[in-house]
CSV table of C-alpha atoms and ligand atoms in Angstrom, one decimal:
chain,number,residue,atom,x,y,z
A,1,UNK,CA,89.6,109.5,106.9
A,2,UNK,CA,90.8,109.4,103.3
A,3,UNK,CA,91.7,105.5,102.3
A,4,UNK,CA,95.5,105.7,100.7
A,5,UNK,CA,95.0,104.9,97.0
A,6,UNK,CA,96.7,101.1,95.9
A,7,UNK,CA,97.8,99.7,93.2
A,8,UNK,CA,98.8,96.0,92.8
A,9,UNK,CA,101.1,94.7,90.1
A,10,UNK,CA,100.9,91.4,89.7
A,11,UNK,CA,102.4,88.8,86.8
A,12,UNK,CA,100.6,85.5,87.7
A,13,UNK,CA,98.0,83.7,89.8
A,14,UNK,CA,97.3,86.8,92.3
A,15,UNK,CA,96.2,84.7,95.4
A,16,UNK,CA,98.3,88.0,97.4
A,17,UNK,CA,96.3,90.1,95.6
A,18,UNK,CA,93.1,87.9,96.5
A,19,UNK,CA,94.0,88.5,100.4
A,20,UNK,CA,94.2,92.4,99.7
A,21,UNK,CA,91.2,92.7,98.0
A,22,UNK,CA,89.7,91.1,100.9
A,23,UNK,CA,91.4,93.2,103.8
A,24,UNK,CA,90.1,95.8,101.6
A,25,UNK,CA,86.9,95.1,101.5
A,26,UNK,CA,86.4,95.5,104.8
A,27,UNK,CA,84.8,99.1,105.9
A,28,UNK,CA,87.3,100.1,108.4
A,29,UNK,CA,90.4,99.2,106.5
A,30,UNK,CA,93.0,102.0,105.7
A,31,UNK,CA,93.8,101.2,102.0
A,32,UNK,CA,91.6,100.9,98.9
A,33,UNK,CA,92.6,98.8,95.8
A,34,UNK,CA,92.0,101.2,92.9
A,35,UNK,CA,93.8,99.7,90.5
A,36,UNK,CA,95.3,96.1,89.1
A,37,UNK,CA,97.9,96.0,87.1
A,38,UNK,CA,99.7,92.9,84.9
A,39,UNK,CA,102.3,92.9,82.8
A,40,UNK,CA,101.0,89.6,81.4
A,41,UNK,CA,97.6,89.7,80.2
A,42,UNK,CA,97.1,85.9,81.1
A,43,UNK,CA,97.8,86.4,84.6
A,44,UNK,CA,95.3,84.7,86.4
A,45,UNK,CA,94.8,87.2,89.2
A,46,UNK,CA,93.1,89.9,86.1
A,47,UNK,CA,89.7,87.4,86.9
A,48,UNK,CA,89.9,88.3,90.5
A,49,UNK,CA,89.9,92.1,89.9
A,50,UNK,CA,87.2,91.6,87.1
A,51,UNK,CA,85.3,89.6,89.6
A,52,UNK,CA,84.9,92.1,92.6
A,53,UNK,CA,84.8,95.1,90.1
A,54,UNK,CA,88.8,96.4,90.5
A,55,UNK,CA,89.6,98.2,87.4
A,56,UNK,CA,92.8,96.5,85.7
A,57,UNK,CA,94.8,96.7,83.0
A,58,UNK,CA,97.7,95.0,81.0
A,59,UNK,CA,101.5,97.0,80.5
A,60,UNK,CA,102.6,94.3,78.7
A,61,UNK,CA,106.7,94.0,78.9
A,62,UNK,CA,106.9,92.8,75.9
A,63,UNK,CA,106.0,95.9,74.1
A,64,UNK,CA,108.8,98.0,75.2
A,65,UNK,CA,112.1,97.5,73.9
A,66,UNK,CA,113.8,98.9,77.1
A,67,UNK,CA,113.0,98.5,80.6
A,68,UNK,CA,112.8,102.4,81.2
A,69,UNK,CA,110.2,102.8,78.6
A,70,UNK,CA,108.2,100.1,80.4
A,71,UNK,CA,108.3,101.7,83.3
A,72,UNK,CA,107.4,105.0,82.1
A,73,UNK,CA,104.3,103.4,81.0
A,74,UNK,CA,103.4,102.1,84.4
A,75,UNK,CA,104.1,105.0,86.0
A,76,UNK,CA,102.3,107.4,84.0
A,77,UNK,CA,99.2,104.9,84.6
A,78,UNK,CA,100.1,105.0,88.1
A,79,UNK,CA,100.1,108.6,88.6
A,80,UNK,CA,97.2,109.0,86.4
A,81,UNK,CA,95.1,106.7,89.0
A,82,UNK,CA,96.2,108.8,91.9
A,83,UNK,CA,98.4,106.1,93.4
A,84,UNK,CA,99.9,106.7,97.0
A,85,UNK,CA,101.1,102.8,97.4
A,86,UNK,CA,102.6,100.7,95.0
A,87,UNK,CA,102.0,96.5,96.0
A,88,UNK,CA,104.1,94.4,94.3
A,89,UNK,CA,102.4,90.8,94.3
A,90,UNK,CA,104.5,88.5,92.4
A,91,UNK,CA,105.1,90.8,90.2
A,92,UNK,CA,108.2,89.1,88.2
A,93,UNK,CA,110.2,92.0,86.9
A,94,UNK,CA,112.9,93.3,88.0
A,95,UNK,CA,112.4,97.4,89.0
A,96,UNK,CA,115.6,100.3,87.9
A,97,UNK,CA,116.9,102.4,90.4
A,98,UNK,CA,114.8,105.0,88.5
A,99,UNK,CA,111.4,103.8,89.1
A,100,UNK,CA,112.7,102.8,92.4
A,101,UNK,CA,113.8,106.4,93.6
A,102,UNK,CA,110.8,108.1,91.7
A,103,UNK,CA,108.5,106.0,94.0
A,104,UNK,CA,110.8,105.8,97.2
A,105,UNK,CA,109.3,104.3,100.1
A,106,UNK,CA,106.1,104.0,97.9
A,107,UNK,CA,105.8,100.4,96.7
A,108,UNK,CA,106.2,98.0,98.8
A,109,UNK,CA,106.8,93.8,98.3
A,110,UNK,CA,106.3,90.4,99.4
A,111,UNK,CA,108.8,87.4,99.6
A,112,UNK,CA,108.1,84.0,100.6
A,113,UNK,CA,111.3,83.6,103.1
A,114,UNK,CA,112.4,85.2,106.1
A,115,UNK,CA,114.7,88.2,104.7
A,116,UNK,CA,117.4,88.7,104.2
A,117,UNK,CA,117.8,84.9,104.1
A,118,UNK,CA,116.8,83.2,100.6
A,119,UNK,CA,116.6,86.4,98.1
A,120,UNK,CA,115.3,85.7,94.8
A,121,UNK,CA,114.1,82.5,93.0
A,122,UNK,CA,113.5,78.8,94.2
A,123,UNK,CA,113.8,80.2,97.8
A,124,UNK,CA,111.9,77.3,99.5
A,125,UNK,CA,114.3,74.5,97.3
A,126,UNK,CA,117.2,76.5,99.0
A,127,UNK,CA,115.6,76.9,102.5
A,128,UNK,CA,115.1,72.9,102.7
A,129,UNK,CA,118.5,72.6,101.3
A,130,UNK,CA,120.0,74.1,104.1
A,131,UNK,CA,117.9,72.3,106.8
A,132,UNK,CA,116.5,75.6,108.3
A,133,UNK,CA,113.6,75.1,110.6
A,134,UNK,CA,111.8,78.2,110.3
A,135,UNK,CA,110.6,79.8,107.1
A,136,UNK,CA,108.2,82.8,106.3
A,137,UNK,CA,107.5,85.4,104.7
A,138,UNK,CA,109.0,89.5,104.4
A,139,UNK,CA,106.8,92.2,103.5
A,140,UNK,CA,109.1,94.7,102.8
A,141,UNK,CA,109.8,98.6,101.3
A,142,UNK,CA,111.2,97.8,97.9
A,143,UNK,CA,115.0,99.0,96.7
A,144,UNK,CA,117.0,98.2,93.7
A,145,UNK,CA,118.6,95.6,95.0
A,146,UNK,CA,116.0,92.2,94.6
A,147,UNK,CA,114.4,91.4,97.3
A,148,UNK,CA,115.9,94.0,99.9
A,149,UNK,CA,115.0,97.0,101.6
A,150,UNK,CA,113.4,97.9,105.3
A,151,UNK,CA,111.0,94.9,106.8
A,152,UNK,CA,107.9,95.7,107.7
A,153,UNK,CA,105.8,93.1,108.8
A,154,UNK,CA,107.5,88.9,108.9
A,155,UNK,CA,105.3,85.3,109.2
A,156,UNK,CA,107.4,82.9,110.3
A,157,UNK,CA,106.2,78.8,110.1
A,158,UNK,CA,107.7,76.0,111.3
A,159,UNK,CA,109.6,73.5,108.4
A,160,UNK,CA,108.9,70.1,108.9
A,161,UNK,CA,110.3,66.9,108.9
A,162,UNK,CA,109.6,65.6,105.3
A,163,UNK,CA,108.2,69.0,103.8
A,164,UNK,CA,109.2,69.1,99.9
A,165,UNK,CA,108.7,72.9,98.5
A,166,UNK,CA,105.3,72.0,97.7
A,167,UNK,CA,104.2,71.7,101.0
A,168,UNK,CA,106.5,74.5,102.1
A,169,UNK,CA,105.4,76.9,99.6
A,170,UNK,CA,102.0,76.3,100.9
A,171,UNK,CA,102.3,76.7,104.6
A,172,UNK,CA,104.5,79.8,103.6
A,173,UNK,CA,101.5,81.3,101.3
A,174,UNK,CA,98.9,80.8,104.5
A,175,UNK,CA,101.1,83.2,106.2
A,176,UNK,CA,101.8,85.4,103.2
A,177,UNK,CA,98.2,85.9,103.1
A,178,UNK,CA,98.3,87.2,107.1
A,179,UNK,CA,101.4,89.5,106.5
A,180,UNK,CA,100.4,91.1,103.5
A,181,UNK,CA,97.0,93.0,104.6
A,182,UNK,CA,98.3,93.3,107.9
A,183,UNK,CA,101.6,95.5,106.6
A,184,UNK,CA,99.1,97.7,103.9
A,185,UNK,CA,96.9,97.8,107.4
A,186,UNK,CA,99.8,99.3,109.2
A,187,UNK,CA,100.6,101.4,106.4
A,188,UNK,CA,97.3,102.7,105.5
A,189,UNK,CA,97.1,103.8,109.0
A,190,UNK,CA,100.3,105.8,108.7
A,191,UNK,CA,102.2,103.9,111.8
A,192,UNK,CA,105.3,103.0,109.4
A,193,UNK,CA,108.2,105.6,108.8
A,194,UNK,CA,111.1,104.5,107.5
A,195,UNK,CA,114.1,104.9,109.4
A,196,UNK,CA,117.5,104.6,107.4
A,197,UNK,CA,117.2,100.9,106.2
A,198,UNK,CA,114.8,99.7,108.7
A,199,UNK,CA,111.1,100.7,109.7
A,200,UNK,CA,109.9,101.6,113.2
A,201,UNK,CA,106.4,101.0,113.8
A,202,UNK,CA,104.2,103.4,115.8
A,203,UNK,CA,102.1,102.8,118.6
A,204,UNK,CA,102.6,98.5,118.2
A,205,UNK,CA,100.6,97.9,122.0
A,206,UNK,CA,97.5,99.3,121.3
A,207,UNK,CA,96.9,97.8,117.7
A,208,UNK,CA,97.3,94.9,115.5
A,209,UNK,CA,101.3,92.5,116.1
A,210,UNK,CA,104.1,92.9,113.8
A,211,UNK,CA,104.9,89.4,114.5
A,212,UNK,CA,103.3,87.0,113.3
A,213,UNK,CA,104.6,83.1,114.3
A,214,UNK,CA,103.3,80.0,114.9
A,215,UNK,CA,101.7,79.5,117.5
A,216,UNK,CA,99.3,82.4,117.1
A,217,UNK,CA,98.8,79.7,113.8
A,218,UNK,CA,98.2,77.4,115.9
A,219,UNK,CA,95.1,79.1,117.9
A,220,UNK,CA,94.2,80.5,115.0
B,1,LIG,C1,104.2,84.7,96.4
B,1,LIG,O1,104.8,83.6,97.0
B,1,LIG,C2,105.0,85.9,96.7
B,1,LIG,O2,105.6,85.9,97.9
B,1,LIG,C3,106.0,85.9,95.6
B,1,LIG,O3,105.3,85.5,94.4
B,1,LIG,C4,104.2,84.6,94.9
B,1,LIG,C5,103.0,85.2,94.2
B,1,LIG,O4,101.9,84.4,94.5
B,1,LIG,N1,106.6,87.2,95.4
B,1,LIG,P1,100.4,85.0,94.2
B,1,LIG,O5,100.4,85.4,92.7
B,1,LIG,O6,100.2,86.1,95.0
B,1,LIG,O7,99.5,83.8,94.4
């Protein structure tokens, strides 16, 4: 069976993109990474792509006077590399309803908290602010609003006594790097459809969990 087609946009170190390239680079798995993209051409995640032989290339922002003319740019790479699934990966601009609707339920995200709780920046600060004791990770279909739109796959881990967001941010990442390849796995394999604002997943007993927790850490 055909491999859907990925792109990953990325803006900094790329240690999401990391963990897809190496779901990917497993024989069996549904997806393929054909392309890299950075708006930044200092991102450090470039030197992963160059590394494993991912072609890549730099849009940077900075060049475009609007946001729309950006995002033509990346879309007319996008389409001109056959992409069937956008992966944002810390990818830190914001998206318009245009590019948004043009790619509907084609580019999907990841956020390091359990959606829709702590949207946005400095999400672990805020998590230990308000003495939660779970935090996580949403992979999620991407709509205009930041950080929104239907879950697919969510990590949780535990928040413990005496974490700073260091030490959060890192437990949260071990699970980002789980969730990620495991939603694109789901994907690839065409068991998500998108239903209103929330995804069902097909045929969940006979294949990989949607939940990932802590004590499947744990035995890990
Ligand atoms: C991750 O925490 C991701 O959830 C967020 O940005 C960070 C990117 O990290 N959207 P990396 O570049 O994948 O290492």
């Amino acid at each position: 069976m055909a491999r859907l087609r990925c792109a990953v946009l990325i803006s900094g170190r790329g240690s999401n993109l990391e963990a897809l390239m190496h779901a990917c680079a497993k024989k069996d798995f549904p997806a393929e990474i054909a392309l890299v993209v950075s708006n930044r051409a200092d991102a450090g995640g470039l030197a992963h792509a160059a590394r494993a032989g991912i072609a890549s290339t730099v849009i940077p922002h900075r060049d475009y006077s609007r946001r729309e003319a950006f995002e033509a740019a990346l879309t007319r790479t996008l389409e001109a590399a056959g992409i069937e699934l956008i992966c944002l990966a810390g990818f830190m601009r914001l998206l318009t309803a245009g590019f948004v609707d043009h790619w509907r339920d084609r580019v999907i995200n990841i956020h390091p908290s359990l959606l829709p709780g702590f949207p946005g920046l400095d999400t672990h600060a805020r998590a230990l602010a308000e003495g939660v004791r779970f935090a996580g990770c949403t992979v999620h279909f991407v709509r205009t609003e930041m950080d929104h739109g239907p879950i697919i796959v969510q990590a949780a881990v535990p928040v413990l006594q005496g974490d700073d967001e260091h030490a959060l941010a890192a437990r949260v990442l071990i699970a980002e790097h789980r969730a990620y390849p495991l939603a694109l796995k789901l994907i690839g394999e065409g068991r998500v459809k998108v239903v209103g604002e929330r995804t069902e997943i097909a045929d969940i007993s006979s294949g990989a969990p949607i939940l990932l927790n802590p004590a499947d850490d744990q035995r890990a």
